[in-house]
Short mmCIF file of C-alpha atoms in Angstrom, two decimals:
data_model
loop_
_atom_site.label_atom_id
_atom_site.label_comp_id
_atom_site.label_asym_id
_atom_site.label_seq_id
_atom_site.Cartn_x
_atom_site.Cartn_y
_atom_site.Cartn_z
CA UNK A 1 5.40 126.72 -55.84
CA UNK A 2 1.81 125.89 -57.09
CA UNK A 3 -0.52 124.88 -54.09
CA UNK A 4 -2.92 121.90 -55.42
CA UNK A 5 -6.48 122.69 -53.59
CA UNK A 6 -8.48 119.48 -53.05
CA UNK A 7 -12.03 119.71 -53.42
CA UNK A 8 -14.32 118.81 -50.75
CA UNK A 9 -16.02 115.47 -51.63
CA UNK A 10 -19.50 115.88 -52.44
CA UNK A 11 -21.53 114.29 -49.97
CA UNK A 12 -24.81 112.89 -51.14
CA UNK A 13 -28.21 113.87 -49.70
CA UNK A 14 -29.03 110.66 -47.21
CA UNK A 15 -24.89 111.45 -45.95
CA UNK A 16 -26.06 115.24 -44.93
CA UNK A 17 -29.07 114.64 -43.19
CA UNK A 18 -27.38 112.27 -41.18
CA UNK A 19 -25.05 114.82 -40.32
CA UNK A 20 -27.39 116.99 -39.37
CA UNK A 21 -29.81 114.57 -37.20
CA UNK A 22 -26.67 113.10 -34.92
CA UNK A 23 -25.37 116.72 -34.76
CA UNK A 24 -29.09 117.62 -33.45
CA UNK A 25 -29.07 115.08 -31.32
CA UNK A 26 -26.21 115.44 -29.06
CA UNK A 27 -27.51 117.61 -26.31
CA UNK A 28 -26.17 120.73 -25.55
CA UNK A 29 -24.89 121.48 -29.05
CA UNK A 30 -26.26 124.49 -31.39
CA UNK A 31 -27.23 123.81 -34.80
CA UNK A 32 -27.43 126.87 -36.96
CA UNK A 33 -28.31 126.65 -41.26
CA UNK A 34 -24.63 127.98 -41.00
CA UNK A 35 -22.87 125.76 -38.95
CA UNK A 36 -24.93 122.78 -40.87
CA UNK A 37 -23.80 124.41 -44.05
CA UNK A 38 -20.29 124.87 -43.29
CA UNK A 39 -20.32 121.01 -41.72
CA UNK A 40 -21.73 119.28 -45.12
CA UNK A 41 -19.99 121.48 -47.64
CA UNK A 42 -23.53 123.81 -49.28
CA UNK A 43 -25.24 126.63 -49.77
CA UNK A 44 -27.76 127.90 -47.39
CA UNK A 45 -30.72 126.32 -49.57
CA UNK A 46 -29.51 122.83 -49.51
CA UNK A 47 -29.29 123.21 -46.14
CA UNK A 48 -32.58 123.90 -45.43
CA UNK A 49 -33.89 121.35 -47.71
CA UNK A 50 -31.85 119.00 -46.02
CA UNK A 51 -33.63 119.92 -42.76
CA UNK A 52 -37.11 119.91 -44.07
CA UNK A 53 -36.16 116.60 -45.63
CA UNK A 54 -34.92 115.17 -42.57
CA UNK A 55 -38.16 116.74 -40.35
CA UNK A 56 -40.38 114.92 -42.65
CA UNK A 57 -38.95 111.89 -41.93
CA UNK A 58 -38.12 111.58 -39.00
CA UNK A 59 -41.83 113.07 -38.21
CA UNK A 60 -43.39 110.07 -40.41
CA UNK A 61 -41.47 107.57 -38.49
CA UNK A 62 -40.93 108.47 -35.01
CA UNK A 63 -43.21 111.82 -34.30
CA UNK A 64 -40.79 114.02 -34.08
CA UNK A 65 -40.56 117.31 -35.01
CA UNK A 66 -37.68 119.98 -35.80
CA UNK A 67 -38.11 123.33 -35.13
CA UNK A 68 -36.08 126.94 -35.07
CA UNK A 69 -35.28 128.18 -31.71
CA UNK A 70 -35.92 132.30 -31.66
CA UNK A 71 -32.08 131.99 -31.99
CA UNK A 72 -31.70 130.60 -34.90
CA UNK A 73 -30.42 127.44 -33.90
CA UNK A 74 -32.84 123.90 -34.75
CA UNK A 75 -34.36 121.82 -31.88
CA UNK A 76 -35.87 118.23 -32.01
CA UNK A 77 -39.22 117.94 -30.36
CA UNK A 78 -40.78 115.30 -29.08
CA UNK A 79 -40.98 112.28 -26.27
CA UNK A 80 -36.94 111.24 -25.00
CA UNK A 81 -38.40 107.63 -26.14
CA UNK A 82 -39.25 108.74 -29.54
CA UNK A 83 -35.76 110.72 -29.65
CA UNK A 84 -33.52 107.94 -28.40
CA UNK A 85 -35.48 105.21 -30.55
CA UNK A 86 -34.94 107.69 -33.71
CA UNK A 87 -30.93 107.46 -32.70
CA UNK A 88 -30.93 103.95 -32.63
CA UNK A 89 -32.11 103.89 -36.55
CA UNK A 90 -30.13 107.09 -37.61
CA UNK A 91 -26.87 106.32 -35.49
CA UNK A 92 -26.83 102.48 -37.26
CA UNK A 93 -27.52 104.18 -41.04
CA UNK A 94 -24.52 106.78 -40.14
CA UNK A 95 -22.10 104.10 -39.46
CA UNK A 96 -22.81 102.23 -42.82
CA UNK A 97 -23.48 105.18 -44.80
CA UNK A 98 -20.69 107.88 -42.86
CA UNK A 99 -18.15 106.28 -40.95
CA UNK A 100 -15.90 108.65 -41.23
CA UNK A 101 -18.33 111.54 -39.81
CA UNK A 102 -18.84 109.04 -36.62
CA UNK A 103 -15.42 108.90 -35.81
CA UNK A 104 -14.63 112.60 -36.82
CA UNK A 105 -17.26 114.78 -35.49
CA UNK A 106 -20.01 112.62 -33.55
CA UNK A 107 -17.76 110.60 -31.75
CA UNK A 108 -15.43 113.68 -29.83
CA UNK A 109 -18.12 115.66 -29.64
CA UNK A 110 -20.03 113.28 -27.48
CA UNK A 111 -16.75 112.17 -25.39
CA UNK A 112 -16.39 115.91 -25.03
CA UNK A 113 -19.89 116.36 -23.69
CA UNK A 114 -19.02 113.35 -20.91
CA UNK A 115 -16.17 114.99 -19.82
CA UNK A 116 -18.07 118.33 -19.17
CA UNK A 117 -21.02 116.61 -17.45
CA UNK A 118 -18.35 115.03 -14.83
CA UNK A 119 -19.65 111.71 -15.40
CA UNK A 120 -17.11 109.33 -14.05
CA UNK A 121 -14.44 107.98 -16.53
CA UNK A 122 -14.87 104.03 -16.24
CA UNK A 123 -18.71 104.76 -17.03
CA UNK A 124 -18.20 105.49 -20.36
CA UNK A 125 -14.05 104.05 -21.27
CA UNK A 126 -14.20 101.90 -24.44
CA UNK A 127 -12.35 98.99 -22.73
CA UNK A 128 -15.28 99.11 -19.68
CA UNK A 129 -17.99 99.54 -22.28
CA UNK A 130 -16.68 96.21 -24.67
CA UNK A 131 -16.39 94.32 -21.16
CA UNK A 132 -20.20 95.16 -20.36
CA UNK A 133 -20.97 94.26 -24.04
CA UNK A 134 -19.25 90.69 -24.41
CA UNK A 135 -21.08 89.73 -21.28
CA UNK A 136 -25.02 91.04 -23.07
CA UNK A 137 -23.93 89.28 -26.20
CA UNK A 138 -23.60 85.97 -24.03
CA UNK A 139 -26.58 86.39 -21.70
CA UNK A 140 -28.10 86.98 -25.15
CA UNK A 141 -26.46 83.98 -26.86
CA UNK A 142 -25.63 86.36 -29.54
CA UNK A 143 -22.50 87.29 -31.84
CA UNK A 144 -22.70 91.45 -32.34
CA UNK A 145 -21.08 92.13 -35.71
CA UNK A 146 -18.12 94.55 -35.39
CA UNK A 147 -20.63 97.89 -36.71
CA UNK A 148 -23.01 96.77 -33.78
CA UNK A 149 -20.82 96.60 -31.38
CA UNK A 150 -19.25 100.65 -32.26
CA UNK A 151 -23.07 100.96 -32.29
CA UNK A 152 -24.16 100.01 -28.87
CA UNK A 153 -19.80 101.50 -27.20
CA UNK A 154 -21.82 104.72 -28.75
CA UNK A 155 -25.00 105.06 -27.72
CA UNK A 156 -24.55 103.07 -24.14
CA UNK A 157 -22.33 106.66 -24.04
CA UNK A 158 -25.50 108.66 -25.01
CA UNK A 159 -27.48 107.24 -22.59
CA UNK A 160 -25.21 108.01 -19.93
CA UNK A 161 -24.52 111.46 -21.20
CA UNK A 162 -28.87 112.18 -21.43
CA UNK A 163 -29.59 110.45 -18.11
CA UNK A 164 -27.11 112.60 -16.29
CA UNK A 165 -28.80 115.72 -17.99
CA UNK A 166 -32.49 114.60 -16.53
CA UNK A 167 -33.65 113.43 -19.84
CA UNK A 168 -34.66 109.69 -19.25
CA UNK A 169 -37.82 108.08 -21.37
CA UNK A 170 -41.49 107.16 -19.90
CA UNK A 171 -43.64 104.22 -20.87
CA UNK A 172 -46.94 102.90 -20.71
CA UNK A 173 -48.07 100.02 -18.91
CA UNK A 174 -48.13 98.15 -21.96
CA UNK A 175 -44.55 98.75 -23.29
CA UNK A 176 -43.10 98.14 -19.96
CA UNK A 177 -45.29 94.90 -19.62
CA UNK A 178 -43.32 94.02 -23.13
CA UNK A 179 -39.89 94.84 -22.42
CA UNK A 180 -40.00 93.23 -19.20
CA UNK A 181 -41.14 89.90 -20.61
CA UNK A 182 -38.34 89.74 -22.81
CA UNK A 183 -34.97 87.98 -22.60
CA UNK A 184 -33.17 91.35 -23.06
CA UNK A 185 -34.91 92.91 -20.23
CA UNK A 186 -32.58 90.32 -18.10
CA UNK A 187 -29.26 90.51 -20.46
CA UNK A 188 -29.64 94.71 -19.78
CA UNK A 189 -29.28 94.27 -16.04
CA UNK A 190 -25.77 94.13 -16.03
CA UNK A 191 -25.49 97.26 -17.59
CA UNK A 192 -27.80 98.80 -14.86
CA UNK A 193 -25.73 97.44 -12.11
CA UNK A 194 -22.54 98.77 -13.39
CA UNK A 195 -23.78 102.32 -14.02
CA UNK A 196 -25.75 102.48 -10.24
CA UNK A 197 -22.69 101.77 -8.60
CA UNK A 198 -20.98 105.04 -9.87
CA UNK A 199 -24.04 107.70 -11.06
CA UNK A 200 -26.35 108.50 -8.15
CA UNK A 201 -29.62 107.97 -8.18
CA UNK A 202 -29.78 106.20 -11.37
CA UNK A 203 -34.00 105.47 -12.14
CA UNK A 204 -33.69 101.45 -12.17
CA UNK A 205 -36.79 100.98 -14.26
CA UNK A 206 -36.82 103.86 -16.49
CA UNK A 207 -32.85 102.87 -18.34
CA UNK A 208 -33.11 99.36 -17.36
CA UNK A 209 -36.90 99.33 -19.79
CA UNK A 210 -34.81 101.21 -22.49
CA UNK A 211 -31.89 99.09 -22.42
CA UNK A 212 -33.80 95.77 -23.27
CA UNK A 213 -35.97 97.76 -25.89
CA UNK A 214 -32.49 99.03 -27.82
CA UNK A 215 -30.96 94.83 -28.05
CA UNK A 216 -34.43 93.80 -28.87
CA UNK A 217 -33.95 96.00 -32.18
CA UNK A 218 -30.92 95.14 -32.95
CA UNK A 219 -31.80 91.48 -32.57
CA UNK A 220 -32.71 89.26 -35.62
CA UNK A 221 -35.39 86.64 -35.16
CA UNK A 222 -34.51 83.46 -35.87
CA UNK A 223 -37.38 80.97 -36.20
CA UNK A 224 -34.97 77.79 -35.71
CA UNK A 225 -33.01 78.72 -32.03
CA UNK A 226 -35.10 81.68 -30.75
CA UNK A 227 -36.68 79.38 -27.54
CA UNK A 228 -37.66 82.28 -24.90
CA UNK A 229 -41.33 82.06 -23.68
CA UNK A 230 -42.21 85.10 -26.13
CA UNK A 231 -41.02 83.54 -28.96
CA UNK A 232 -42.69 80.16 -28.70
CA UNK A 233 -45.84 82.23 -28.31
CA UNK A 234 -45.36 84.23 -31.28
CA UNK A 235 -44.94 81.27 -32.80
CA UNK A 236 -48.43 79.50 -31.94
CA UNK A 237 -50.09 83.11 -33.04
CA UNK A 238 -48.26 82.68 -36.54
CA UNK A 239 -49.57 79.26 -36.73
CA UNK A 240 -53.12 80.57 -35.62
CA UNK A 241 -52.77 82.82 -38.05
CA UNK A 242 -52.19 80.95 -41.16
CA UNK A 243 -54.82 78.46 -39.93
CA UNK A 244 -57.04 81.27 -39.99
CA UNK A 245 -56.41 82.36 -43.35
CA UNK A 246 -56.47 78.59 -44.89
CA UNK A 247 -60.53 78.67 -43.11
CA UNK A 248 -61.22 82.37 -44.84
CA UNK A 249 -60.03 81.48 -48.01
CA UNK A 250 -60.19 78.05 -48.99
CA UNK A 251 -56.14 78.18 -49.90
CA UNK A 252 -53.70 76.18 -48.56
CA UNK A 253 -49.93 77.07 -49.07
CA UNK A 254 -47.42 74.54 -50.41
CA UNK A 255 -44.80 75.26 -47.83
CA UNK A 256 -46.98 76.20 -44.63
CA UNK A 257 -43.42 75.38 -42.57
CA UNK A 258 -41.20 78.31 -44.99
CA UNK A 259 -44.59 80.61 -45.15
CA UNK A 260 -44.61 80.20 -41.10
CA UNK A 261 -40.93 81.04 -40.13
CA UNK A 262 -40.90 84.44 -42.54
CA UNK A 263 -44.40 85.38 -40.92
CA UNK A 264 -42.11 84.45 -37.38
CA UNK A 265 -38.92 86.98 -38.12
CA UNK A 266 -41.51 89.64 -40.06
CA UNK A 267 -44.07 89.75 -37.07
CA UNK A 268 -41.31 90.00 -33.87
CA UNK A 269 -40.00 92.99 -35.57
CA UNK A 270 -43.65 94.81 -36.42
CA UNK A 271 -44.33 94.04 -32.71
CA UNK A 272 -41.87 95.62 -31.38
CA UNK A 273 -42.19 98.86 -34.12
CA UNK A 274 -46.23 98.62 -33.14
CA UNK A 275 -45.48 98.79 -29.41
CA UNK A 276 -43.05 101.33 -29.60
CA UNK A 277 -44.93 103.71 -32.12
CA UNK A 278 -42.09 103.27 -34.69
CA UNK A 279 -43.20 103.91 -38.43
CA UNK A 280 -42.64 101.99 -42.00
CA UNK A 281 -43.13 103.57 -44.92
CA UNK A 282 -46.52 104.34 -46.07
CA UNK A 283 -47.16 104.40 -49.65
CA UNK A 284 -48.13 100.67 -49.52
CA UNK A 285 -51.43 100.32 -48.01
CA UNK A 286 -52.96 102.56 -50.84
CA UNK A 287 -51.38 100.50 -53.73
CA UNK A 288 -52.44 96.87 -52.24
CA UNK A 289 -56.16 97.94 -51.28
CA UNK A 290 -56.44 99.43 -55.13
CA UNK A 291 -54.71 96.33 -56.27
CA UNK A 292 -55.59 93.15 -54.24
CA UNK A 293 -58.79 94.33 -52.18
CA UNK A 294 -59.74 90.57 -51.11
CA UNK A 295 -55.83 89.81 -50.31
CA UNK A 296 -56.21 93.04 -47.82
CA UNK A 297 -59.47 92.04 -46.10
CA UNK A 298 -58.89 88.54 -45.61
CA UNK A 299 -54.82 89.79 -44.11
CA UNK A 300 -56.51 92.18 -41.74
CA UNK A 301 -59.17 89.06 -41.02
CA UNK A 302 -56.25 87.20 -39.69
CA UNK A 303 -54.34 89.45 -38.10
CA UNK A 304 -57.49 90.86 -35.61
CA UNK A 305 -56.48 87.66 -33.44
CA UNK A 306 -52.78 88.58 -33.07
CA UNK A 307 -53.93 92.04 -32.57
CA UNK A 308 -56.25 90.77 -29.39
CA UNK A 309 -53.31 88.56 -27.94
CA UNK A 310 -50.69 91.34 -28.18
CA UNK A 311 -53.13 94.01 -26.68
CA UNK A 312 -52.35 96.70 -30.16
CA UNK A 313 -53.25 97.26 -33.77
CA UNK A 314 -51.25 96.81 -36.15
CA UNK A 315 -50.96 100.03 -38.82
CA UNK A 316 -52.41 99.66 -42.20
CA UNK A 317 -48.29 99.60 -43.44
CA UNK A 318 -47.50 96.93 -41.62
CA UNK A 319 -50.77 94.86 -42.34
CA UNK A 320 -50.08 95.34 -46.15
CA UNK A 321 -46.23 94.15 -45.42
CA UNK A 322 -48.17 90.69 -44.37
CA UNK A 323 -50.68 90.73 -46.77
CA UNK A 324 -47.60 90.85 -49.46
CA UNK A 325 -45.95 87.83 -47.72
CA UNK A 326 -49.39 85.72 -47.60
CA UNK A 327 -49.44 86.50 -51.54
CA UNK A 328 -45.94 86.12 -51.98
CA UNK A 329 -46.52 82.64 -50.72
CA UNK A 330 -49.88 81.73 -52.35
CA UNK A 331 -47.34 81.89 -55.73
CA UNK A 332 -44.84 79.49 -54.63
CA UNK A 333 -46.78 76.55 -56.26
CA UNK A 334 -44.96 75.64 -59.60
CA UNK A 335 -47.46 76.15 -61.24
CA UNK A 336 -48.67 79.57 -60.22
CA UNK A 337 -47.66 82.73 -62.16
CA UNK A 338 -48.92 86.34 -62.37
CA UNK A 339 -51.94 85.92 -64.52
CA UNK A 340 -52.56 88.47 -67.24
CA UNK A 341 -56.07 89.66 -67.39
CA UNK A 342 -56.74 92.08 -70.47
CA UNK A 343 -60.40 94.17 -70.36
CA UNK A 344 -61.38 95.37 -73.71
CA UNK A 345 -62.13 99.41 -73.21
CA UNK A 346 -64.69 101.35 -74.98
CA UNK A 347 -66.70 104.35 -74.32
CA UNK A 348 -67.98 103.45 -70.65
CA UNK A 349 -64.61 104.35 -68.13
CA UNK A 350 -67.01 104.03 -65.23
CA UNK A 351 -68.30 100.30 -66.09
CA UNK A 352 -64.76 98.70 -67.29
CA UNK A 353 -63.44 99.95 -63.60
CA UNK A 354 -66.18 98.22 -61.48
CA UNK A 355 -65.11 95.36 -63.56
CA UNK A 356 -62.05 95.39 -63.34
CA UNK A 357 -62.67 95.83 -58.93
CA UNK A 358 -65.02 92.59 -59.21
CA UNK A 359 -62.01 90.67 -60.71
CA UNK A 360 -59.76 91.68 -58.11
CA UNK A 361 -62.59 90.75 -55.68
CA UNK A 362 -62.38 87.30 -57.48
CA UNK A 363 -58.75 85.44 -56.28
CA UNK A 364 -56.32 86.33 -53.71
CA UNK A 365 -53.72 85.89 -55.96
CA UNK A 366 -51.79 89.04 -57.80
CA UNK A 367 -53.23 89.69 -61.60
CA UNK A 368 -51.67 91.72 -64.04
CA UNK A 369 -54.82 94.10 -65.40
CA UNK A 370 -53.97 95.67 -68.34
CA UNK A 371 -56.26 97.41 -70.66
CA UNK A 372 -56.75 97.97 -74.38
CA UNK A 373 -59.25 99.27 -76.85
CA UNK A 374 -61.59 97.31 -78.39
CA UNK A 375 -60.59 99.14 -81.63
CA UNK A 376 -57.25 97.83 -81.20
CA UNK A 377 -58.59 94.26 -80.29
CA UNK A 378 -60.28 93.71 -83.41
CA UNK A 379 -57.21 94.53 -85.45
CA UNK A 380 -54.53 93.47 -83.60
CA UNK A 381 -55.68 90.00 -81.31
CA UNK A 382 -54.50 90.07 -77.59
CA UNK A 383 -50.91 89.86 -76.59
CA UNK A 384 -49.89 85.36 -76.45
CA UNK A 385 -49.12 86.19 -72.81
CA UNK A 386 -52.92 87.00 -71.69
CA UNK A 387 -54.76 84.40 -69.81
CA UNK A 388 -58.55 85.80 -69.92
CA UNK A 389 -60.12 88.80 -72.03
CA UNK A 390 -63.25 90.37 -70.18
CA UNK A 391 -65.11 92.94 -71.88
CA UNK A 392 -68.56 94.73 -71.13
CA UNK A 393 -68.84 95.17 -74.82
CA UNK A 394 -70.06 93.03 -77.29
CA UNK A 395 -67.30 91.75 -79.99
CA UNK A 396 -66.21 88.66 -82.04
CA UNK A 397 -63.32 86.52 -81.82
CA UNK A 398 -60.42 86.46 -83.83
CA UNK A 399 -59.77 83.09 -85.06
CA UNK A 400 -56.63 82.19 -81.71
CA UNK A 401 -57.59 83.78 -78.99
CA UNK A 402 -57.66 83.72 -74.73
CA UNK A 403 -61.20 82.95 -73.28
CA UNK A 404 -63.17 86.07 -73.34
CA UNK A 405 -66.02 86.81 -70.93
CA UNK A 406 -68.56 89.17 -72.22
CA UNK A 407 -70.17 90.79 -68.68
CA UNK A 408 -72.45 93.64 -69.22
CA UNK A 409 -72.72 94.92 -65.84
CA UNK A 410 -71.94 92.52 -62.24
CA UNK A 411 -70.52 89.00 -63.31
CA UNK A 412 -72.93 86.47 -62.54
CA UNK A 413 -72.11 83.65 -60.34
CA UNK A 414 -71.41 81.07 -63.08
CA UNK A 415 -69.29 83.40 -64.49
CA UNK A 416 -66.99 84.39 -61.34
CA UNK A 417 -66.95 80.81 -60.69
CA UNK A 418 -65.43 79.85 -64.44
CA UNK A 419 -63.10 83.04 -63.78
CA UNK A 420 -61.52 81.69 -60.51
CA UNK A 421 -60.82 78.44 -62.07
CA UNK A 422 -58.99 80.19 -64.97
CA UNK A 423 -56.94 82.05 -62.58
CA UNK A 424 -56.47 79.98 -59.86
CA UNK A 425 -56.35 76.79 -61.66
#
């Protein structure tokens, strides 16, 4: 008899490392490069890529580090807040991106570390846990999708399971001010009740604060029902806020009502990531100040009064998310496009970049800046597409050609002016 071997599948990279955060965070269990290994099916140096991949990110994002225990075995370190508000993100990718992990490892090995802490049975039962969930979802006049709901069964569990070990989060006045103010501080009292009636001495404010923060990230602003106190309020800051930019920069928007409720869902999430020291990517900031240097200032402009009601600044990541929904907006007039500006290039790198900065410096609105030699100008014309040549250098016109602007050094006033109409009009 022949024995057919089946291969392991091949997991890919995101699938491993969310093996190995869950696996990391389940308290009480080791984590060795061999174990790790063994678990996600590689060598020793995937492995450890996969955990300096994962430490990078979850130290960009929630300020968390993971080290190696004289052991051998990894740690996460950082704030219980930080930790359990990295789960909430990592535990919600595993169950789209490795279901079958969940149920297969994460899943017993946290029922097995219940068991072992002697927390009481009904605490953490599935049928108990989808009672106390049906009655958030309708103090919350909400309808949790079948993932959200394995979601919260799961990490109600892990809350249980790290409050029983001593690990429960802090806050500062200011997040505590916040998550009491909202509509899922109230919805996460049941919970509270249900769990003080069977684990002693259960710190009231401490799980009850952490409970509201987890529903308000899994909530999803919605600018036509959302009617609580904090919502109305975000909404007059929104409004404030467009007004705001409409008196910096002359612009109005065609839909202010559309441009309003994106600003709406966009901003109740960043508040919430702001207040809680949660982190978006970062390579945007960089590319928008390089790009749209006037769109930047005048976003940052606008959001200084949201930053004064809410008590917080916002990071430069999640200013330049704004800043790309203003200008996102400021194109939905039909007759707005992406204009092409082309700068003739010579022997002066220096000049034809401050140039090229004092047209961004001109319009709010995105341009396409490409560049070509004036070599190559003389023979060949300008691409049809190009709305405006500028050039520091002196040259003639072919016979069909965009309107070129000839500026030796700063553009003169007459000249920016005759620029923004081009562009803008």
């Amino acid at each position: 008899m022949t024995l057919v071997m089946t291969p392991p599948s091949v997991l890919s990279s995101p699938q491993r490392r969310c093996h190995a955060f869950l696996m990391l965070s389940l308290p009480g269990h080791a984590l060795t490069p061999e174990s790790l290994g063994e678990l996600n099916g590689v060598d020793g140096a995937v492995t450890r890529q996969d955990i300096a991949d994962t430490g990078l990110e979850i130290q960009r994002y929630h300020r968390l580090n993971i080290i190696t225990q004289p052991d051998g075995c990894y740690r996460i370190e950082g704030s219980v807040l930080d930790q359990r508000l990295c789960l909430v993100h990592w535990l919600r990718r595993a169950l789209r991106l490795c279901p079958q992990f969940i149920n297969k490892h994460f899943t017993p090995a946290l029922k097995t570390a219940l068991k072992q802490s002697e927390i009481a049975r009904p605490l953490y039962d599935d049928t108990n846990l989808q009672a106390l969930i049906n009655l958030c979802a309708r103090n919350l006049q909400r309808q949790f999708e079948c993932r959200d709901v394995q979601f919260l069964r799961l990490y109600l569990q892990y809350c249980l399971l790290q409050h029983q070990l001593g690990f429960t989060p802090e806050f500062n006045p200011v997040q505590q001010a916040w998550a009491q103010s909202r509509a899922e501080y109230r919805a996460a009292q049941d919970i509270v009740r249900h769990w003080q009636r069977r684990v002693a001495k259960m710190p009231h404010d401490s799980e009850h604060l952490f409970l509201a923060v987890m529903f308000m990230l899994l909530r999803t602003p919605d600018p036509l029902r959302d009617g609580h106190q904090q919502d109305l309020r975000l909404r007059r800051a929104v409004n404030q806020m467009i007004g705001r930019f409409h008196a910096l920069s002359g612009m109005r928007f065609s839909d202010e009502q559309g441009l309003a409720d994106q600003l709406y869902i966009h901003l109740a999430q960043a508040l919430d990531r702001s207040l809680f020291g949660i982190g978006i990517d970062d390579t945007l900031p960089e590319e928008m100040h390089r790009l749209y240097p006037r769109l930047m200032r005048t976003t940052q402009q606008v959001m200084g009064g949201m930053e004064q009601e809410y008590g917080l600044r916002f990071s430069p990541e999640e200013t330049g998310l704004v800043a790309v929904i203003f200008g996102a907006w400021l194109m939905q007039e039909s007759d707005l496009h992406e204009k092409q500006v082309l700068i003739l290039t010579g022997d002066d790198p220096q000049l034809e970049q401050e140039i090229e900065l004092q047209l961004r410096e001109l319009t709010l609105l995105p341009l396409n800046i490409k560049h070509l030699s004036l070599a190559a100008f003389q023979e060949e014309g300008a691409p049809r597409e190009v709305a405006l040549i500028v050039t520091p250098y002196a040259t003639a016109l072919p016979l069909f050609s965009a309107p070129l602007i000839h500026a030796a050094g700063s553009l003169s006033e007459q000249q920016q002016s005759h620029i923004r109409v081009m562009l803008e009009g």
